[in-house]
Structure formats: structure tokens, C-alpha cells
Short mmCIF file of C-alpha atoms in Angstrom, two decimals:
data_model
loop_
_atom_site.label_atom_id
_atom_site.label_comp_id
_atom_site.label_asym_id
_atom_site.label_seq_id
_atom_site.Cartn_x
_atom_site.Cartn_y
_atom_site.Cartn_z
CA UNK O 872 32.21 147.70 -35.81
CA UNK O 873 29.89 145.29 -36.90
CA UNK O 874 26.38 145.14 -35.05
CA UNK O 875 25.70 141.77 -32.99
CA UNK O 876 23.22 140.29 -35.55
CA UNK O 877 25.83 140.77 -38.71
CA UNK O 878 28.33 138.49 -36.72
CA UNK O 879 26.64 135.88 -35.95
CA UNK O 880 24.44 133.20 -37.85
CA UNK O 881 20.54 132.84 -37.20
CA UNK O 882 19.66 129.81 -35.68
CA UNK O 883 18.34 128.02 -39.22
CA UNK O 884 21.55 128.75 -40.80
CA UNK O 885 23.47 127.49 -37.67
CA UNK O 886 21.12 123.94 -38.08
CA UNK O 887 22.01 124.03 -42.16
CA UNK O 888 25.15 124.13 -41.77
CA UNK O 889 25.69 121.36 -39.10
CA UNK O 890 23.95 119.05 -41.54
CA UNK O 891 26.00 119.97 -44.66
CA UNK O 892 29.01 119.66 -42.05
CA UNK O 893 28.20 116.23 -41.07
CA UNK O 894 27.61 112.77 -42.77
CA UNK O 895 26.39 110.45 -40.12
CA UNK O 896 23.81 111.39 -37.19
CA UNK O 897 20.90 109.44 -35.29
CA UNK O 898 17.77 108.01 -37.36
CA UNK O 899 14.89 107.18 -34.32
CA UNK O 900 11.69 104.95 -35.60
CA UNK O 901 8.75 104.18 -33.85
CA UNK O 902 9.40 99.97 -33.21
CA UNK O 903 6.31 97.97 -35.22
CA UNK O 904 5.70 94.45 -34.84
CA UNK O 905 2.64 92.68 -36.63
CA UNK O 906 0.05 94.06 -34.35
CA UNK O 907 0.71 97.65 -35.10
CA UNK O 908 3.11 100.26 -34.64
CA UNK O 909 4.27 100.56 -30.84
CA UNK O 910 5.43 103.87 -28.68
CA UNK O 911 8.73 102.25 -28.30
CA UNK O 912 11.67 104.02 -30.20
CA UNK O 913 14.36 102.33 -31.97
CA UNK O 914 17.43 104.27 -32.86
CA UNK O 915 20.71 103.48 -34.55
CA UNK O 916 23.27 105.46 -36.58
CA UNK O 917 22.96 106.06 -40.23
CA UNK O 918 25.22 107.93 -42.87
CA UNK O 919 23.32 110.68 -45.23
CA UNK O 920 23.73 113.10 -48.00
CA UNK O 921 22.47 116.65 -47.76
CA UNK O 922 20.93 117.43 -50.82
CA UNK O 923 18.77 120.91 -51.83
CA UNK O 924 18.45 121.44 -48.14
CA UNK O 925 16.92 117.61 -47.18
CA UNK O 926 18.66 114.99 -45.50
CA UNK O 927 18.80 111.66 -48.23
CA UNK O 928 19.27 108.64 -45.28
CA UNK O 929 21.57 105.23 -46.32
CA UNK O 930 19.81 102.68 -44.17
CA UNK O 931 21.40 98.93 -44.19
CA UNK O 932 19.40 96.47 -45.81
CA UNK O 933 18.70 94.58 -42.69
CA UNK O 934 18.20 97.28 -40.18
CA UNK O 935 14.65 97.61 -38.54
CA UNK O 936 14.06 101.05 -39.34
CA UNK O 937 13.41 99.43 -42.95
CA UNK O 938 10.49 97.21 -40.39
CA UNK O 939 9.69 100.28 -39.04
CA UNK O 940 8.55 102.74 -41.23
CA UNK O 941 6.23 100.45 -42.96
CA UNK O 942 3.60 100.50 -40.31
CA UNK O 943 4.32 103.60 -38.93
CA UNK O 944 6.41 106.30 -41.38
CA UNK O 945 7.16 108.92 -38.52
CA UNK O 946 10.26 109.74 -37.28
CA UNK O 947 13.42 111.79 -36.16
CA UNK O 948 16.59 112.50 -36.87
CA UNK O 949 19.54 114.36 -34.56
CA UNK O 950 22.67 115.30 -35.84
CA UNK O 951 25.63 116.74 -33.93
CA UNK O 952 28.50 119.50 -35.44
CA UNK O 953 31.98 117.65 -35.99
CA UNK O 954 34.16 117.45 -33.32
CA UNK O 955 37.03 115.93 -34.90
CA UNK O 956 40.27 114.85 -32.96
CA UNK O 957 41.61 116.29 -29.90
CA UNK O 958 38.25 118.61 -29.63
CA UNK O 959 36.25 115.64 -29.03
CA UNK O 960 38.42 114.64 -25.74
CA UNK O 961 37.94 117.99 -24.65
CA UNK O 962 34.72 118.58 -25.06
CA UNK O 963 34.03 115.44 -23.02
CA UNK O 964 36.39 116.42 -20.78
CA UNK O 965 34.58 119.54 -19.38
CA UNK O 966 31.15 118.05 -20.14
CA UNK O 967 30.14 120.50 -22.76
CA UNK O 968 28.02 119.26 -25.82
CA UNK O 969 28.56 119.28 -29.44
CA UNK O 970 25.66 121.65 -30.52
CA UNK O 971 23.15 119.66 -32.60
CA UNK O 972 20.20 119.78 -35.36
CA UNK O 973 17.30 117.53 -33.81
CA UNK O 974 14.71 117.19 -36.79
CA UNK O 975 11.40 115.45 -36.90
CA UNK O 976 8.83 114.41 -39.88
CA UNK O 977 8.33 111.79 -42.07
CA UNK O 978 10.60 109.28 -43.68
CA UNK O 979 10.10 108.45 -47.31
CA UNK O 980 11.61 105.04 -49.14
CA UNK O 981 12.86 106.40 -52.60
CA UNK O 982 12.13 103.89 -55.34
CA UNK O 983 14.88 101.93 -57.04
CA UNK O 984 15.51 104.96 -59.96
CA UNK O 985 15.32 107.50 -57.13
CA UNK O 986 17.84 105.29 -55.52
CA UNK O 987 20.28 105.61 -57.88
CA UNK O 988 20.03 108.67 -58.71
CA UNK O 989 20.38 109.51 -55.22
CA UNK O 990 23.98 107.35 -55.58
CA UNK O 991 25.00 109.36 -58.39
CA UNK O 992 24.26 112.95 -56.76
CA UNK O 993 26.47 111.01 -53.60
CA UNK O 994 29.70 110.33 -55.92
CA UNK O 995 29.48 113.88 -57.29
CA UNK O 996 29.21 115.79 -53.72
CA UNK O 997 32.27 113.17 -53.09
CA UNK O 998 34.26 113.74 -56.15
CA UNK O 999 33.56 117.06 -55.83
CA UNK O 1000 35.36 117.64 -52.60
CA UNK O 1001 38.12 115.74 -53.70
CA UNK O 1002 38.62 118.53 -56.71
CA UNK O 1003 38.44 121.16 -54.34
CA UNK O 1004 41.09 119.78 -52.43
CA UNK O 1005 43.06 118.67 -55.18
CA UNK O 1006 42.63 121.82 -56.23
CA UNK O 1007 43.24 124.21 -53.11
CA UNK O 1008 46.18 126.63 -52.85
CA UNK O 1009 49.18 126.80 -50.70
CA UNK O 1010 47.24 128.54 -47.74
CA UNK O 1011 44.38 125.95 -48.02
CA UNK O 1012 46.42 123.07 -48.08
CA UNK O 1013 48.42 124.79 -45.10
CA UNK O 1014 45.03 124.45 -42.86
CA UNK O 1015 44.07 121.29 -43.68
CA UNK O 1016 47.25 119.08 -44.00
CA UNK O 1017 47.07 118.70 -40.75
CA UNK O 1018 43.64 117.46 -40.36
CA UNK O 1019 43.06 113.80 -39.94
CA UNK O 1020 42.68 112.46 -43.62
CA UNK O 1021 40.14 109.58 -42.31
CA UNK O 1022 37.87 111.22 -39.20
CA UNK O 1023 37.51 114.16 -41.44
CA UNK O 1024 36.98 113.21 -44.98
CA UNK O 1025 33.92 112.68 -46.23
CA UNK O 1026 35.01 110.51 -48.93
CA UNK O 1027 36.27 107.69 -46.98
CA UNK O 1028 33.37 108.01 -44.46
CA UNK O 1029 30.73 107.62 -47.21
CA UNK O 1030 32.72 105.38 -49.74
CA UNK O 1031 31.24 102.51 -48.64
CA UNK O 1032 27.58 103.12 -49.25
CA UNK O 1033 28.90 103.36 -52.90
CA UNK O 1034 30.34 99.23 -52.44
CA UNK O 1035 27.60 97.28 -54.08
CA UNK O 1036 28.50 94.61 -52.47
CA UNK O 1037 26.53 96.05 -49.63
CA UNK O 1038 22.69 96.69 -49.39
CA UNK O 1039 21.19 99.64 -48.72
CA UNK O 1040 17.80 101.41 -48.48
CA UNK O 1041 17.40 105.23 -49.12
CA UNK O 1042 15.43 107.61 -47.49
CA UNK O 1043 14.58 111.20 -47.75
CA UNK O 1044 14.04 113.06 -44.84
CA UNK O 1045 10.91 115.51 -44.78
CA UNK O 1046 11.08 117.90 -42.39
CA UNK O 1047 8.25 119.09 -40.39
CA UNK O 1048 9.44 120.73 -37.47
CA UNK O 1049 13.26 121.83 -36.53
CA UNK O 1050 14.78 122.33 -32.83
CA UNK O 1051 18.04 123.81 -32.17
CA UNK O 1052 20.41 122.48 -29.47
CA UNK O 1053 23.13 124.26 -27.97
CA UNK O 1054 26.23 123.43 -26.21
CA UNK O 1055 24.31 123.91 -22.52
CA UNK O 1056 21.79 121.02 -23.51
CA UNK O 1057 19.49 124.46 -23.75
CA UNK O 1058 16.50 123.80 -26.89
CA UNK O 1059 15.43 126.42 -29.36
CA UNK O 1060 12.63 125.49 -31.76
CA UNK O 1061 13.56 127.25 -35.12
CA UNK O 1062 10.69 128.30 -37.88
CA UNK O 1063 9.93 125.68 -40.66
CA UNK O 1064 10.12 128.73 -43.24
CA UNK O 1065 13.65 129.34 -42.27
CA UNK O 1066 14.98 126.31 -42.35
CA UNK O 1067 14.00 125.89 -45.86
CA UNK O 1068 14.69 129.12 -46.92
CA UNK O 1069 18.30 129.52 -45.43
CA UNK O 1070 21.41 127.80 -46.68
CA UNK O 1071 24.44 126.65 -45.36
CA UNK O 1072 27.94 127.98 -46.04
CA UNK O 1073 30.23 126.79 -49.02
CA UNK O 1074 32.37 126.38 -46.30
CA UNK O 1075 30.35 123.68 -44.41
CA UNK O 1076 31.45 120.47 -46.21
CA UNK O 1077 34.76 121.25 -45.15
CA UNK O 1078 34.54 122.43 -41.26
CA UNK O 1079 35.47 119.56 -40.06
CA UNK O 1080 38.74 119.29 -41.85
CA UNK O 1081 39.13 123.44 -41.15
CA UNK O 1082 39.03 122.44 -37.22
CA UNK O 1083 40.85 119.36 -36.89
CA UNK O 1084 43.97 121.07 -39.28
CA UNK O 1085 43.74 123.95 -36.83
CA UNK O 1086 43.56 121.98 -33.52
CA UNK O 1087 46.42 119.62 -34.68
CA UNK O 1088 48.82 122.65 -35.21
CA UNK O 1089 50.88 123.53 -32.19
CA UNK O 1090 51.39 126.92 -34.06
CA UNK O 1091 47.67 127.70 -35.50
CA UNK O 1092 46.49 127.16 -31.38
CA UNK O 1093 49.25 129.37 -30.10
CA UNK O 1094 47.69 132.08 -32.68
CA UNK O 1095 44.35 131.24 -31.36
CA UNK O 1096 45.58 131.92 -27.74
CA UNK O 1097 46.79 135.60 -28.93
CA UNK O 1098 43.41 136.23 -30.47
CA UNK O 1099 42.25 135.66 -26.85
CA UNK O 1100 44.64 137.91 -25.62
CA UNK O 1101 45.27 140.93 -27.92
CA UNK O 1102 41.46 141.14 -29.11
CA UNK O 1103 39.68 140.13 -26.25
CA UNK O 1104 41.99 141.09 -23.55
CA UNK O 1105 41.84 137.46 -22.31
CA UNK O 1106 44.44 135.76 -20.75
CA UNK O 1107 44.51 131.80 -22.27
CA UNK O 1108 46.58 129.25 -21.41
CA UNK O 1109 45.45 126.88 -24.35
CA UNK O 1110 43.00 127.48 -27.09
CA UNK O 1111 40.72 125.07 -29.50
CA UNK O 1112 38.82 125.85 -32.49
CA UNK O 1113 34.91 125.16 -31.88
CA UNK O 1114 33.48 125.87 -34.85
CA UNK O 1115 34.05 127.70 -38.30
CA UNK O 1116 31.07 129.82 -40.49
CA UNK O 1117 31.43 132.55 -43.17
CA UNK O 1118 31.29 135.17 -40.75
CA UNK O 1119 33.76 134.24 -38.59
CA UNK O 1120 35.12 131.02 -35.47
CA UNK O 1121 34.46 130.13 -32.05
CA UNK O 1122 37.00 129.25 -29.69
CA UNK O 1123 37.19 127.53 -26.50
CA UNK O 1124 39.86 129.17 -24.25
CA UNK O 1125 41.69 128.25 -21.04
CA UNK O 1126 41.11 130.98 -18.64
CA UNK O 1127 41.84 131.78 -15.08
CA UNK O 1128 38.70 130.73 -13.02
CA UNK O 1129 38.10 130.46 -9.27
CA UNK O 1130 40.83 128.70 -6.77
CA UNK O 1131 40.59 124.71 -6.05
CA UNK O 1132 40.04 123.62 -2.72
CA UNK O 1133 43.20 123.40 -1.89
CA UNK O 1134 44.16 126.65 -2.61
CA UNK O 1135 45.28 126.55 -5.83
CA UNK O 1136 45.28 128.12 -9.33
CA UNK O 1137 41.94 127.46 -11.07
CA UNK O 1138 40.93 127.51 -14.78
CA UNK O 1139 37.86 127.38 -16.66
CA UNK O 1140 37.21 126.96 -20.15
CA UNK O 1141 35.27 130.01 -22.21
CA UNK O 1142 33.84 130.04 -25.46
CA UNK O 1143 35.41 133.19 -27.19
CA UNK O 1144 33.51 134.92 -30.68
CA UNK O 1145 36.23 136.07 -33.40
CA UNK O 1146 34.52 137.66 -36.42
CA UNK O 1147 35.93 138.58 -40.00
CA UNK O 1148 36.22 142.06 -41.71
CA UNK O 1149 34.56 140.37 -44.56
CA UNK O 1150 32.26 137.41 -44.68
CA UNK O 1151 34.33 133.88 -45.84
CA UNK O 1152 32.37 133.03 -48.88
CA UNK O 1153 34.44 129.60 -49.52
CA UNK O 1154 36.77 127.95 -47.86
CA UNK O 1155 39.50 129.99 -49.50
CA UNK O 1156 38.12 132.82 -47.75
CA UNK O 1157 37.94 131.60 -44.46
CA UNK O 1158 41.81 130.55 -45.05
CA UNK O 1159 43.15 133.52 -46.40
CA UNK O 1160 41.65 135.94 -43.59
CA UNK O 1161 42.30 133.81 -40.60
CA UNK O 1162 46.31 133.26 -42.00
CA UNK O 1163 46.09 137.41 -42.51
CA UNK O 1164 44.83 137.52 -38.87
CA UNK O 1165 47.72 135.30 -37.24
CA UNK O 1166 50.13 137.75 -39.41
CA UNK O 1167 48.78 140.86 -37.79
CA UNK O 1168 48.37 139.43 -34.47
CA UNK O 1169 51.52 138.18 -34.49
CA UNK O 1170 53.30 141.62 -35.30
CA UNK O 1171 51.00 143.88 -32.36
CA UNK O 1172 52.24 141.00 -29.73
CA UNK O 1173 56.24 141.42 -30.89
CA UNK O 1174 55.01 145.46 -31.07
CA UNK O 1175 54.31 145.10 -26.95
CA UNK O 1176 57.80 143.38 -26.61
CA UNK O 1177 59.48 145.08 -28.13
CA UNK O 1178 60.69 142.92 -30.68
CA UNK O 1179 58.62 144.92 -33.73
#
């Protein structure tokens, strides 16, 4: 049995991989007008690349943050781990928050070669994921066929900072400090040295696509609600994927909870910790051993039945 701290991810490689998981998050600027730089924020939703653990920012041509940081180059920048498809409705559902990356520093306008080279690394991290797909085997493809091609792909939610008939700026993001936020609302300030040092998962780029082909598959939740049960000894009713890392998922169950008011059957929903016997190096990995785990699960629960 693995000790606590070998299944789970620090904190700074928790925040690296939410931003190589994600592609779009919230950019806040200090508002400036001629007369100076004001202590009124202005915030608006930008797409970015992740590249050698920095966030490179796509701002439109015409948005004020390109006012902004001009007078006054401070800022920060929140991003929140996918929650693709039906785990978004949930999670709204029962009021529970996407965990999220809230960074602050300073915000940098990369000059015109920069720029471009900043497009180019952008078409390879795209064309890139598109090989590995292309490429995938059977039990890859098995997971994420049933993702949502468009809400998941990063390809067609970054394609168009690649149309030139659009105008962008870029930015890179430097970092000075780095908070944590869990799924309570609860804030953990992570070390500087860590964040920099740590990286995130091969996996990563792909989580989103992992969870959504998961959560759309009537068959991969019913395995998810006898990982609850044989493992765990917990009784679900239903059963989402939260989140995907190397060393293993988190799920969100539906449990018995307290009686309604009325008298009747309650239910809560509980975040459950699965872990692997090995850590998922690449998505391939992560596919293989959680297919291997629906196999065995699958065999102990027609074992109790019977059936084996």
C-alpha cells in the first residue's frame, strides 16, 4: 500500500497541470485612463498556450487590457480545471467549484518576432495533439470517442488565434506569486520555487477529453460506481469522473446522506480517491490501467453473485 503522499500530487503540480489542461482562463488588469493607472480591475476571458511552464496570453487587438498594461503592467490571471459536458451541470448543480490556478505578476507584450514565434510553438502543441490522437490505439480511442470533439479539443478551441484575419496581441505571463484553490472555495498559497520547478503530466493536454469520454459512457460510469463499491465499500448510485493525473482519478459519487424533510431517502455527493499500481506516464497509461481496472472489478462483483 502506497503511503498518502505517493498518491496524491503536491499542490504545484496540481496548479501545472490545470494550466497545461486548459486553454482559456481569466486575464484581470488594473483599468488606466490618461491620468494614470486606477485601482479599478478590468477582466475578460483570454485563450493561452502553456509553454516551458509560463502562460503565453492571445489578447484581441482591441481589448483594453492592451490600454491597460501600458500604464500599469501588473496583473492576474485565474484559470479553472476542465469540466467538460455533463460534469459541468453537476458541479453547478451541488454548488461545488472547479478547482483553480489563481496567478499574479507581470504581463509582458512580446515583440512582433516573439509573436510569431510564439504562433509557431501554438500550431506545433496543436498539431501535435492531433498526431497523438491520430495516432492512439484501440483502448485510447475507446476513452475518448466519446468525448465531445469541440468542448474538448484544443485544436478547434485555439484554431482561431491562428486566422490572420484576426488581430491579436501576445503576452507572456511572469509569475510572481501562485495560490491554489480548491473545490470548497478554500485558498492555499503554493511556493514560487515549486511552481517552477514541478511539471505537469503528459497526460494533462488531454484530461479534458479523458473525462468527458468517461462521463459520456453509460458503461465507463457504471465501472466507476463499482470502484465505489468494491474498493471503497461505498454504496453509489451514480458516479462522475472529477479529475485525471498520473497517479491516479477522482470521482464524485452519489451516496446515501441524511433523510429530507419529509422523510425521505437522502443523498449526497462525495469525492472518492482511486490510485494506480503504477504511475500513468502518458495517456496510454492512464488508459490501459483504468480499462485493466474495470476488467478486474468487473470479475470480483460477478465473483459475489455468483456469476464468476
Amino acid at each position: 500500500m502506497k503511503s498518502n503522499n505517493a498518491t496524491v500530487l503536491t499542490l504545484a503540480e496540481k496548479c501545472k497541470n490545470i494550466l497545461a489542461a486548459n486553454w482559456q482562463g481569466r486575464l484581470n488588469t488594473i483599468k488606466a485612463d490618461a491620468e494614470g493607472s486606477k485601482e479599478s480591475i478590468y477582466t475578460s476571458k483570454v485563450k493561452y498556450m502553456l509553454k516551458k511552464g509560463k502562460p503565453f496570453i492571445w489578447v484581441p487587438e482591441k481589448d483594453m487590457h492592451n490600454v491597460n498594461t501600458i500604464i500599469d503592467e501588473r496583473g492576474s490571471f485565474s484559470v479553472a480545471s476542465p469540466t467538460p459536458g455533463p460534469l459541468a451541470k453537476l458541479l453547478h448543480s451541488i454548488k461545488k467549484l472547479p478547482t483553480r490556478v489563481a496567478l499574479s505578476g507581470d504581463i509582458a507584450p512580446l515583440k512582433s518576432e516573439k509573436a510569431e514565434l510564439a504562433a509557431e510553438c501554438l500550431k506545433e502543441v496543436m498539431l501535435s495533439e492531433q498526431r497523438l490522437i491520430g495516432e492512439s490505439s484501440y483502448t485510447v480511442s475507446g476513452v475518448l470517442s466519446s468525448s465531445n470533439s469541440i468542448t474538448t479539443s484544443r485544436n478547434e478551441n485555439l484554431k482561431d488565434l491562428l486566422d490572420e484575419r484576426e488581430k491579436y496581441v501576445v503576452y507572456k505571463f511572469n509569475i510572481s506569486s501562485c495560490m491554489y484553490i480548491d473545490g470548497h472555495g478554500g485558498t492555499h498559497e503554493v511556493d514560487l520555487k515549486d511552481v517552477q520547478t514541478s511539471k505537469a503530466d503528459m497526460l494533462a493536454p488531454l484530461s479534458a477529453k479523458l473525462i468527458d469520454g468517461i462521463n459520456q459512457s453509460e458503461a465507463r460510469r457504471k465501472a466507476l460506481v463499482l470502484f465505489c463499491f468494491v474498493h471503497l465499500n461505498a454504496n453509489a448510485k451514480d458516479a462522475f469522473m472529477l479529475a485525471v493525473d498520473r497517479k491516479g482519478f477522482d470521482v464524485l459519487g452519489k451516496v446515501p446522506g441524511p433523510a429530507t424533510k419529509d422523510g425521505m431517502p437522502g443523498f449526497l455527493w462525495k469525492e472518492f480517491r482511486f490510485t494506480f499500481k503504477e504511475e500513468a506516464h502518458d495517456v496510454e497509461s492512464f488508459c490501459s490501467q483504468l480499462v485493466q481496472m474495470e476488467e478486474e472489478v468487473v470479475k470480483k462483483v460477478s465473483g459475489f453473485s455468483g456469476l464468476a
